[in-house]
Coordinates of C-alpha atoms in Angstrom, one line a residue:
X20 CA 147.6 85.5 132.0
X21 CA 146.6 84.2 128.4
X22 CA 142.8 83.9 129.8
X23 CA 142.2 87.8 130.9
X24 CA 142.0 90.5 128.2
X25 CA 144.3 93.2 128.5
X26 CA 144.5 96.1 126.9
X27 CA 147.2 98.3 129.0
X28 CA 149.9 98.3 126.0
X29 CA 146.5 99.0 123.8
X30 CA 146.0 102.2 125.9
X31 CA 149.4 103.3 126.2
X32 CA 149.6 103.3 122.3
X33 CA 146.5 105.3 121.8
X34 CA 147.9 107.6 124.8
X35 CA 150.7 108.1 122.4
X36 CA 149.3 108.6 119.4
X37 CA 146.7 111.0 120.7
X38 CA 149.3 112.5 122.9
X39 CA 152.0 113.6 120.2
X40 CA 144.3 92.9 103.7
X41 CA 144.8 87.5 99.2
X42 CA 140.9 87.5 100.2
X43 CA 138.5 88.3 103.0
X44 CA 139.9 86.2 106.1
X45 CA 137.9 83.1 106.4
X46 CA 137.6 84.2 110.0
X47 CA 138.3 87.1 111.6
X48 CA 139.6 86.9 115.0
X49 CA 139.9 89.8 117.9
X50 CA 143.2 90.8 117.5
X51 CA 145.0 90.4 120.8
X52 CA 147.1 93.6 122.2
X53 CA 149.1 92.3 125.9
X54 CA 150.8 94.2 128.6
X55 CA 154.3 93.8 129.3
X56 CA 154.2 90.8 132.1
X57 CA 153.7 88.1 128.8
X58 CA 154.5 84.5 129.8
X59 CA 156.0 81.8 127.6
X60 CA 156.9 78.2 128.2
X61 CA 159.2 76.7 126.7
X62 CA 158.5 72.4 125.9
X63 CA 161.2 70.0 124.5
X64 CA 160.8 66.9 124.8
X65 CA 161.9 64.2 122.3
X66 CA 160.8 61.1 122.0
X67 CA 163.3 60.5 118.6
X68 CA 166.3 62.3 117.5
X69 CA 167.4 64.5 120.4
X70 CA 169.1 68.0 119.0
X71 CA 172.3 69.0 121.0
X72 CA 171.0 72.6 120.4
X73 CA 167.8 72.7 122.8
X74 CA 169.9 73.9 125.8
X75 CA 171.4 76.7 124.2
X76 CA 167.7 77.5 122.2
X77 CA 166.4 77.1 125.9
X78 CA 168.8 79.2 127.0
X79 CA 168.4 81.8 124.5
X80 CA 164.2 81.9 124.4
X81 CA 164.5 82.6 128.4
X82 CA 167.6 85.5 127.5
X83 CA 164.8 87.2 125.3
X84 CA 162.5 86.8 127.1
X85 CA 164.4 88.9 130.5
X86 CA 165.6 91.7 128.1
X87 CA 162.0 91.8 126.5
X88 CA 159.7 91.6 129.3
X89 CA 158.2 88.6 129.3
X90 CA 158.5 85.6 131.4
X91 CA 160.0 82.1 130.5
X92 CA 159.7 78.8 132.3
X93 CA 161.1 75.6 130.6
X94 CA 160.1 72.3 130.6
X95 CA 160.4 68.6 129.1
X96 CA 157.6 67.0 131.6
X97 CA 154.3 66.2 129.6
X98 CA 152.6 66.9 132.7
X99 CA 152.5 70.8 131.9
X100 CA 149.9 70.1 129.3
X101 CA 146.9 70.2 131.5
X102 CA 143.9 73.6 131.0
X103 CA 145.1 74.5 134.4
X104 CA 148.4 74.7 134.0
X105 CA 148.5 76.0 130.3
X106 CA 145.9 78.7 131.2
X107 CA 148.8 80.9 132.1
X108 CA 151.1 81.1 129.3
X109 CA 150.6 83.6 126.9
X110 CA 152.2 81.4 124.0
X111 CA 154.1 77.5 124.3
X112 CA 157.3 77.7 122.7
X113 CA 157.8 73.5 121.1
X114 CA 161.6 74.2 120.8
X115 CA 162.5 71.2 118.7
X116 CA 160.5 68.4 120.1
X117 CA 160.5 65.1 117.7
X118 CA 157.9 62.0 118.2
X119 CA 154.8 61.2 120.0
X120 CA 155.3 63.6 123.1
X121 CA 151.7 64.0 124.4
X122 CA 149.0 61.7 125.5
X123 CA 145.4 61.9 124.6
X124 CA 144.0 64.2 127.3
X125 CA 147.5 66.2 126.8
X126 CA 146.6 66.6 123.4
X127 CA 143.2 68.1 124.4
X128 CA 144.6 70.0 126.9
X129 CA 146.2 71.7 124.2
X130 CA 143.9 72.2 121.8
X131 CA 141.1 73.4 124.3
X132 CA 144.1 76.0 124.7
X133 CA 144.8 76.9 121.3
X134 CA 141.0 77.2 120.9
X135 CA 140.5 79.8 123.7
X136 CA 143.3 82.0 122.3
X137 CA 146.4 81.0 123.1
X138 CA 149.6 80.6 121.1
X139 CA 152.1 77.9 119.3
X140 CA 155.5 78.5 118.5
X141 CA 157.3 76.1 116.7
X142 CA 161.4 75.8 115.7
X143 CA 162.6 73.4 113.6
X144 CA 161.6 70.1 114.3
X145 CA 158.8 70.9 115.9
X146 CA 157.7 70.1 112.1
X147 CA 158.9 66.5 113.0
X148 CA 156.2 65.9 116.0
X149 CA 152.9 64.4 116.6
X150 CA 152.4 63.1 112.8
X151 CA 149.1 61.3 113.9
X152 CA 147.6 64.6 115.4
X153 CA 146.0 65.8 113.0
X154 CA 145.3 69.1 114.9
X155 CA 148.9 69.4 115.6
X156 CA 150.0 68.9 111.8
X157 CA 147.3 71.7 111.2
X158 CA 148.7 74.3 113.6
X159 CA 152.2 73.6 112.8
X160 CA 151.5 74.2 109.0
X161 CA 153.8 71.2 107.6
X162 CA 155.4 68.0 108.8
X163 CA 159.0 67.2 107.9
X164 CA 159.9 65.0 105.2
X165 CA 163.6 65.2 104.5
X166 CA 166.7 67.1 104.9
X167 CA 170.3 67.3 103.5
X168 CA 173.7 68.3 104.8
X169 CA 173.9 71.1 107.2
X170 CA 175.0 74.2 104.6
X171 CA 174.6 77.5 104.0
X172 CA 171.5 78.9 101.8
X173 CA 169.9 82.1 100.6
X174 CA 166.5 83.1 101.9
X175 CA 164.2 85.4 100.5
X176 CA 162.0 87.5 102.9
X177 CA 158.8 87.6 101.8
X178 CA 156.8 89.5 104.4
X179 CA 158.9 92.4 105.6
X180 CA 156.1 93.7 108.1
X181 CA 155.6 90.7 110.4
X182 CA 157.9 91.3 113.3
X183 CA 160.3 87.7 112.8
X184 CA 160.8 89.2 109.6
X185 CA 160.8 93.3 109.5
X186 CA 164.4 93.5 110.5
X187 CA 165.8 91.9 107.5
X188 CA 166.8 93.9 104.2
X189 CA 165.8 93.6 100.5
X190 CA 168.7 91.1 99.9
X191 CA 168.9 87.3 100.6
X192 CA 169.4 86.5 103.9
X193 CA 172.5 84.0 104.2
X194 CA 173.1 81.6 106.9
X195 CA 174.0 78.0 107.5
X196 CA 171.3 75.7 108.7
X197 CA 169.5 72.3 108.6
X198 CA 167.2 72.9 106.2
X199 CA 164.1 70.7 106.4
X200 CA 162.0 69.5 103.1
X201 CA 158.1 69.6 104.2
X202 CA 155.1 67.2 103.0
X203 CA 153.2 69.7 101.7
X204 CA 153.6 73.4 101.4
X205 CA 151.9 75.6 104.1
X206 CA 151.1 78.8 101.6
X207 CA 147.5 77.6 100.9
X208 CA 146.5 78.0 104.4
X209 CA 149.5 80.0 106.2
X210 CA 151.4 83.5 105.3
X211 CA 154.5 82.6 104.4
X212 CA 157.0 85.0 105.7
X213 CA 160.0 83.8 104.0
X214 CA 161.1 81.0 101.3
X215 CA 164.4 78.9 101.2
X216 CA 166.4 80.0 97.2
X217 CA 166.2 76.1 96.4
X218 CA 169.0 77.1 93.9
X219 CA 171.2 78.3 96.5
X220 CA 172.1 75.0 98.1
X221 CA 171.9 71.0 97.0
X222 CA 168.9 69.0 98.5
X223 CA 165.8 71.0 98.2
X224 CA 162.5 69.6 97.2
X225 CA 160.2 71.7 97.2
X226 CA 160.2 72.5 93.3
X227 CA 161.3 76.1 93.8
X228 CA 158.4 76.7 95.9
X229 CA 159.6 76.2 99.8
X230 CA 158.7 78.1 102.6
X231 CA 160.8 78.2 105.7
X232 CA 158.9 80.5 108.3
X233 CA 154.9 81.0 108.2
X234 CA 152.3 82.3 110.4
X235 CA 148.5 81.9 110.4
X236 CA 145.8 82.1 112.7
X237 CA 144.5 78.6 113.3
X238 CA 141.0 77.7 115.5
X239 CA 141.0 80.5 117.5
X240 CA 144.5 81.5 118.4
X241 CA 147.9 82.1 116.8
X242 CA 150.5 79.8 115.1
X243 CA 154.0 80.6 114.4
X244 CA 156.8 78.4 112.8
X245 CA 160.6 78.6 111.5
X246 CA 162.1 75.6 110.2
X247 CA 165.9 77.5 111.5
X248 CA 167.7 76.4 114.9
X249 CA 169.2 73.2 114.0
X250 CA 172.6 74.4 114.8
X251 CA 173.8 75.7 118.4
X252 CA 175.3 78.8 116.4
X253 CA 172.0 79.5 115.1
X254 CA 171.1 81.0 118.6
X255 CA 174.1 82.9 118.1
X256 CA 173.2 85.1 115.3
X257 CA 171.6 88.6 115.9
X258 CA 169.5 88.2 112.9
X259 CA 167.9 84.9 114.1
X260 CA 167.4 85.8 117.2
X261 CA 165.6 88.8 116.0
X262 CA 163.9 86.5 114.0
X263 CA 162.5 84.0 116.8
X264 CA 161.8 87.0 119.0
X265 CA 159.4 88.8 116.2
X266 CA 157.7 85.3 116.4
X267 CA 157.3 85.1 119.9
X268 CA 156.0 88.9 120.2
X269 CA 153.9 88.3 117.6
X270 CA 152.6 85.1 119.0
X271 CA 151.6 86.4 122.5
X272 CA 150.1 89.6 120.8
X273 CA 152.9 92.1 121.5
X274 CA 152.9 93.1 118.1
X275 CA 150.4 92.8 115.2
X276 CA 150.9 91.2 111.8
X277 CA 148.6 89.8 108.8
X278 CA 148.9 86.6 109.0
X279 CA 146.3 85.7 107.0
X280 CA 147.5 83.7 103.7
X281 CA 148.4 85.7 100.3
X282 CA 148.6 84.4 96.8
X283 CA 148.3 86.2 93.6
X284 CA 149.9 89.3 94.2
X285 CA 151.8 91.4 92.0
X286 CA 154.2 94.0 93.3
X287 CA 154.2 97.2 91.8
X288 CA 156.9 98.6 94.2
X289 CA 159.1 96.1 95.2
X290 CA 162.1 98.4 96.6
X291 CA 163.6 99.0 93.7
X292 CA 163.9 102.0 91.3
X293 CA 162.7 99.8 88.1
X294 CA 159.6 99.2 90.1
X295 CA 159.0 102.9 90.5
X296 CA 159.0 103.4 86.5
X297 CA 155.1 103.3 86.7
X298 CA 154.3 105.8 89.1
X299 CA 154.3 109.9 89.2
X300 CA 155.0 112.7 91.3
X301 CA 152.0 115.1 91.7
X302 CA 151.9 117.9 93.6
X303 CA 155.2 119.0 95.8
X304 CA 157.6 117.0 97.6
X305 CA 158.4 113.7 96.6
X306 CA 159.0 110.3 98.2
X307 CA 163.0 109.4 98.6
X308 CA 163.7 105.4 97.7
X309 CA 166.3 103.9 99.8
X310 CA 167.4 100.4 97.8
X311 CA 169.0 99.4 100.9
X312 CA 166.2 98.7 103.1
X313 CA 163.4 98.8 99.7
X314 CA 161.1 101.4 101.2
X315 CA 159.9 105.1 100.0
X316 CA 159.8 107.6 102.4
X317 CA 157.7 110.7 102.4
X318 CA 159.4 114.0 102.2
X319 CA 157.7 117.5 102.1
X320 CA 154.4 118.0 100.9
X321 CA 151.3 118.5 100.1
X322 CA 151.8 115.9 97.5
X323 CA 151.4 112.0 96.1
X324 CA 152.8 109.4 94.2
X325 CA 150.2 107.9 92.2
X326 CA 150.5 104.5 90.1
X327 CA 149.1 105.6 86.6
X328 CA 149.9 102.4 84.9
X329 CA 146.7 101.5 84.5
X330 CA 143.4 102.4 86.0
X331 CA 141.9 100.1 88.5
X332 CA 138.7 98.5 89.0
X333 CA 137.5 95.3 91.2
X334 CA 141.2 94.8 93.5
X335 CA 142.9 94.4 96.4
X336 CA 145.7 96.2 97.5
X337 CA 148.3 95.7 99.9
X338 CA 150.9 98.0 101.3
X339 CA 153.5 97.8 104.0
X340 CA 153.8 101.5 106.5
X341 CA 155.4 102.9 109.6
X342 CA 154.9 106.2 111.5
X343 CA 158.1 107.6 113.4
X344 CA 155.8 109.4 115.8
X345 CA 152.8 111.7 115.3
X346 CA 153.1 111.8 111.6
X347 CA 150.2 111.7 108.9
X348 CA 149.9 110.3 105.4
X349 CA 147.7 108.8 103.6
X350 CA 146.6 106.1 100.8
X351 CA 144.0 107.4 97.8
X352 CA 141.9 105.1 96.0
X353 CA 139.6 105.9 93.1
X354 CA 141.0 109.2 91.4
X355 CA 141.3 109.7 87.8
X356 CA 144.8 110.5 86.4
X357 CA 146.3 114.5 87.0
X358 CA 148.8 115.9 87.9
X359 CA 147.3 117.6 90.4
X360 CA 147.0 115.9 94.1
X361 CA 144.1 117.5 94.8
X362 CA 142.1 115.6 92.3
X363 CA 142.4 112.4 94.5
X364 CA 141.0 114.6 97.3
X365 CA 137.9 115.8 95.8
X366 CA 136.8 112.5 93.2
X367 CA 138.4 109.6 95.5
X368 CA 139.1 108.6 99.1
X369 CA 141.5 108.2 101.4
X370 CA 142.3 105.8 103.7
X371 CA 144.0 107.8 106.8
X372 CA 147.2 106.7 108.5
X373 CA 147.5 109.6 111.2
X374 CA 145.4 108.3 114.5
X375 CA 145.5 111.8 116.4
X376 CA 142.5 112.8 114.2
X377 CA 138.5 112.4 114.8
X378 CA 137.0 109.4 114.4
X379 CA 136.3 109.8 110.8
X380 CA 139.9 111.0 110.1
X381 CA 141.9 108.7 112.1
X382 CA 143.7 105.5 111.2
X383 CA 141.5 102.9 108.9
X384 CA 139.0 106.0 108.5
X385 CA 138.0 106.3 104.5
X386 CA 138.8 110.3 105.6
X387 CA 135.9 112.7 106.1
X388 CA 133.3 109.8 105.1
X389 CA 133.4 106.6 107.8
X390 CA 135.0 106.0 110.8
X391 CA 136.8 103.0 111.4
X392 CA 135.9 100.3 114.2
X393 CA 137.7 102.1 116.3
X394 CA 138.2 98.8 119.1
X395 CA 138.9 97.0 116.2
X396 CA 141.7 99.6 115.3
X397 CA 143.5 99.9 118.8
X398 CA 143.9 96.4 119.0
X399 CA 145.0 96.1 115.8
X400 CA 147.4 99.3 115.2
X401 CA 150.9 98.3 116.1
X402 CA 152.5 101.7 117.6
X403 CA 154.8 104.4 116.0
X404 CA 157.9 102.9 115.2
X405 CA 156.7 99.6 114.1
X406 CA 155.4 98.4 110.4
X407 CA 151.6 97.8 109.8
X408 CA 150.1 96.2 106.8
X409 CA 146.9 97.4 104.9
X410 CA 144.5 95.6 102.6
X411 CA 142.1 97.9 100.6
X412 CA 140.1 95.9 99.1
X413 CA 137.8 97.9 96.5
X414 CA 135.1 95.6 94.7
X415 CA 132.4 97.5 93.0
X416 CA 131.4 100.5 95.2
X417 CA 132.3 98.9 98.6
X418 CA 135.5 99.2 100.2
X419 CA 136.8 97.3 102.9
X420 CA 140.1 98.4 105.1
X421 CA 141.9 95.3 107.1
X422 CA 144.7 96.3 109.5
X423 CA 147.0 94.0 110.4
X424 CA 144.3 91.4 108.7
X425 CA 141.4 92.9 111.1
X426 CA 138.6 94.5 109.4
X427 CA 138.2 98.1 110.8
X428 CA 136.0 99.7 108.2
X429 CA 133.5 99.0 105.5
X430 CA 132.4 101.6 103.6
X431 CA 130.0 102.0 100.5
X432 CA 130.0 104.7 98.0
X433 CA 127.3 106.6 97.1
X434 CA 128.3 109.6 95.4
X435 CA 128.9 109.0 91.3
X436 CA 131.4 111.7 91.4
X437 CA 133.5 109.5 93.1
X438 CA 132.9 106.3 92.2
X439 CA 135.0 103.4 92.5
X440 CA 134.3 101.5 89.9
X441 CA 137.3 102.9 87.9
X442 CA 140.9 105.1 89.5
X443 CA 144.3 105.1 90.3
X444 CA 145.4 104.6 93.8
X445 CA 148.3 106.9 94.9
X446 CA 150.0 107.3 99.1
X447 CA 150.5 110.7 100.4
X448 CA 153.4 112.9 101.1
X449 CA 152.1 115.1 103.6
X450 CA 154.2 117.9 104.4
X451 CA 157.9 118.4 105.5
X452 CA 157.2 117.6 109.4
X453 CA 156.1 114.1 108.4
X454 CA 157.8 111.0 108.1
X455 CA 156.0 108.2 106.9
X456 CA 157.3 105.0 105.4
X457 CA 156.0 102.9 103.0
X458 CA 157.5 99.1 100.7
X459 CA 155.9 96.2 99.3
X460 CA 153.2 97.8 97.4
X461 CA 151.3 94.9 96.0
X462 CA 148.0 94.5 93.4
X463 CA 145.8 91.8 92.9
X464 CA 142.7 92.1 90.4
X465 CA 139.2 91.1 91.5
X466 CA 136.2 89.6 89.3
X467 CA 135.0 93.0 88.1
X468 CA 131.8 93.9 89.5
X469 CA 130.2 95.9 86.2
X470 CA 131.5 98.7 84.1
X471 CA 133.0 101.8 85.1
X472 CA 129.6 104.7 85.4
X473 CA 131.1 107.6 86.9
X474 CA 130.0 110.7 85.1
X475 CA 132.3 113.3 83.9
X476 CA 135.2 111.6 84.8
X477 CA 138.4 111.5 82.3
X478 CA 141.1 108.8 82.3
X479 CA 141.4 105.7 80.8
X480 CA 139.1 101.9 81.6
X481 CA 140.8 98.9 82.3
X482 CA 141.9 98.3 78.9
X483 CA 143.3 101.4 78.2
X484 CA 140.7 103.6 76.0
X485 CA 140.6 107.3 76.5
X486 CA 137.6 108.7 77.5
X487 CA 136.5 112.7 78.2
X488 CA 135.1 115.0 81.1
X489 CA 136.5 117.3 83.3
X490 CA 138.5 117.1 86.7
X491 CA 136.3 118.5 89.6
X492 CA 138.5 120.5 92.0
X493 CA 136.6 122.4 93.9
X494 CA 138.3 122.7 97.3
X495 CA 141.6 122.5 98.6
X496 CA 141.0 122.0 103.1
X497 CA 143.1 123.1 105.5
X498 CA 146.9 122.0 106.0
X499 CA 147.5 120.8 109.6
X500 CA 150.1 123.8 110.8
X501 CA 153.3 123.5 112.4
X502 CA 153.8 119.4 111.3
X503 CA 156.4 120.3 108.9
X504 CA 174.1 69.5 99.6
X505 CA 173.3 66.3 96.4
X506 CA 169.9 64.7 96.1
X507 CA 171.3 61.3 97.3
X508 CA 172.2 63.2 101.2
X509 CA 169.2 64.2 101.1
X510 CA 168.4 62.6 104.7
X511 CA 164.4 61.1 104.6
X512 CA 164.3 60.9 108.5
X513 CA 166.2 62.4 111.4
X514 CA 169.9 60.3 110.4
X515 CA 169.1 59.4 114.3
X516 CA 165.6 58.6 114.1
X517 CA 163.1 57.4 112.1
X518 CA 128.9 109.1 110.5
X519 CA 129.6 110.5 107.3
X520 CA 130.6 114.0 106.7
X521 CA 131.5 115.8 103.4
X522 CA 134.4 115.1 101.9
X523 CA 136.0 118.6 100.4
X524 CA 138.5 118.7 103.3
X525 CA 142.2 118.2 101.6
X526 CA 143.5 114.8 102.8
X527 CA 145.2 114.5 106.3

């Protein structure tokens, strides 16, 4: 049930592991980890156009959910909106509902649900529900405005990490659809997880800017929505079905994503080898590109590639990574340009990925310095196999570590040797046993937070002048052993309906 904590799927992960984040969110909500046992229902009613496609999306939800472990009942009876009742659904699937479907206690029912942490899941025209609901229009993200033909289109994944959306490659995703036009676009207050090519097919209006599947955290608990699953055939396709299971798993908190909106972000690895044209190897080993899929994975070690573009000041960066197993890397911050690795170790910090470590060398550690939250971090860690997204954010001397869009550490700087007020940031090839994947490296710049003080320290500011001093490498740590359609179909309605340590330790 939605209204008990449970942390069983939380401990088996940790048993595992040990065995072997735009701006600061506006809030910053307990990340939900869930058994297996998860229960979803599934509402569609209509009260205007009717899709032919709810059995079969019916149908399909409740086939998930018996090959993924979690339960599905189905319903079109309002009635099913009272605390009660909701209280034991993990997340309420609106499978293309249309109209005014709920009354006024219904309605609070439902958002006395949302508020105490459960979910919303919404497919197509769920966008076309409840317009005078202003809670609903909230949670869903957008209301439908318009739509043309049923044709095929390009979309472009944006968020490769969230769970609807890691399965999908670098490329356009093609498929035929319904594709909706929305009243206003969702990015301002939702992460957008992927965008409709508006050039790809005739009847967009969106101006080149149109999201098609978003997720956010809304008033306490968890919203997800994809404008796909017009068509019966939709429910047919691997890919989509993929797509509305991440969604669900993320909904009910079976996997973690940050969800948290993102704007302004410029990729500096994007998947491609172009992209890699301002980075360098230092140290052994490298990481090996794979275009196919857009990520860099580590191979041998002890070594990093470091992005010595430019020096960096006030930022936030984010970064995409998955473990296979018990692997380690990590991502430096705050290092001045060498060619040697070790420099990051002794005049920056890194932020760990490995979780078999001590607290202050675990996952979300700043390594050999502060520990992470570590609650905060098992609920928030998805488990090996699985992609989790960091922000390190880095203004002045503090830095801050999300996970998933939880805040797990927040450290402050002390030590002028290492300040960072000026560096490069670099990710970790560890050595040959590890296996560590990282895409969709991207950089935003802060207000800067005063000029660059640190002593001694050589490299360039953030306009590019030189400046002198010597590197500092004074200790090397210890290796872990033995981890080797036309504007005029464009359709306005429905066409039926209107503790700190030292830090000379090499980086785990």
């Amino acid at each position: 049930m939605r209204s008990s904590v449970r942390l069983a799927t939380a401990t088996a992960a940790a048993a595992l592991l040990i065995g072997c984040v735009s701006g600061p969110a506006a809030s910053e909500p307990e990340p939900s980890k869930k058994a297996a046992g998860e229960k979803v229902l599934v509402f569609s009613k209509t009260a205007g156009f009717r899709h032919d496609s709810i059995p079969t999306g019916v149908a399909t939800v409740k086939e998930l959910g018996a090959a993924n472990g979690f339960a599905v009942d189905a319903t079109e009876d309002a009635g099913a909106f009272t605390a009660a009742n909701l209280a034991q659904y993990d997340a309420v699937v609106w499978l293309s509902t249309t109209g005014d479907v709920l009354n006024a206690a219904q309605q609070t029912a439902f958002e006395q649900y949302i508020r105490g942490g459960g979910a919303y899941v919404g497919v197509h025209a769920a966008a076309d529900t409840e317009y005078d609901w202003p809670f609903y229009g909230g949670l869903a993200g957008a209301y439908f405005q318009s739509h043309p033909a049923i044709q095929p289109a390009k979309v472009h994944v944006e968020d490769h990490a969230h769970p609807a959306t890691a399965h999908l490659g670098t490329g356009s995703w093609d498929r035929t659809d319904e594709w909706y036009n929305y009243r206003v676009n969702p990015r301002d207050r939702a992460r957008v997880l992927a965008t409709l090519d508006e050039s790809s097919y005739m009847g967009g209006t969106m101006s080149g800017d149109h999201p098609i599947a978003w997720c956010q955290n809304y008033e306490g608990g968890r919203s997800f929505y994809t404008g796909g699953g017009h068509t019966k055939e939709s429910y047919a396709e691997p890919a989509f079905r993929q797509h509305l299971l991440g969604g669900i798993r993320w909904a009910v908190g079976a996997a973690q994503a940050d969800c948290r909106p993102e704007k302004g972000y410029t990729p500096i690895f994007d998947g491609t080898a172009s992209s890699l044209q301002g980075w360098k190897q230092a140290g052994p080993g490298s990481l090996q590109l794979n275009e196919g899929d857009g990520t860099l994975k580590t191979v041998g070690g002890m070594g990093m590639l470091w992005y010595d573009r430019r020096e960096l000041g006030s930022y936030s960066l984010k970064l995409d990574w998955r473990m296979r197993g018990d692997d380690n890397s990590g991502i430096f911050v705050g290092f001045p340009p060498s060619d040697d690795p070790w420099s990051a170790v002794n005049n920056g910090y890194e932020i760990q990925i490995d979780a078999t470590d001590v607290p202050e060398k675990t996952t979300g550690s700043v390594y050999g310095f502060r520990s992470a939250d570590l609650k905060k971090r098992d609920q928030a860690l998805n488990p090996p196999g699985q992609w989790n997204t960091y922000e390190i954010r880095v203004e002045g001397e503090r830095l801050r570590v999300y996970l998933n869009g939880v805040k797990v550490n927040d450290f402050t700087n002390t030590d002028p040797a290492r300040s960072l007020r000026q560096g490069h940031i670099g990710i970790q090839n560890h050595g040959d046993a590890d296996e560590v994947t990282f895409r969709n490296i991207r950089l935003k710049d802060l207000p800067a937070k005063g000029r660059p003080t640190r002593p001694g320290r050589p490299g360039k500011d953030q306009a590019g002048t030189a400046h002198s001093g010597q590197d500092g490498l004074d200790g090397l740590g210890k290796v872990r052993p033995g981890k080797a359609v036309p504007m005029s179909d464009v359709t306005a309605h429905h066409s039926d309906s209107p503790a700190p340590t030292t830090g000379s330790g090499a980086g785990r």
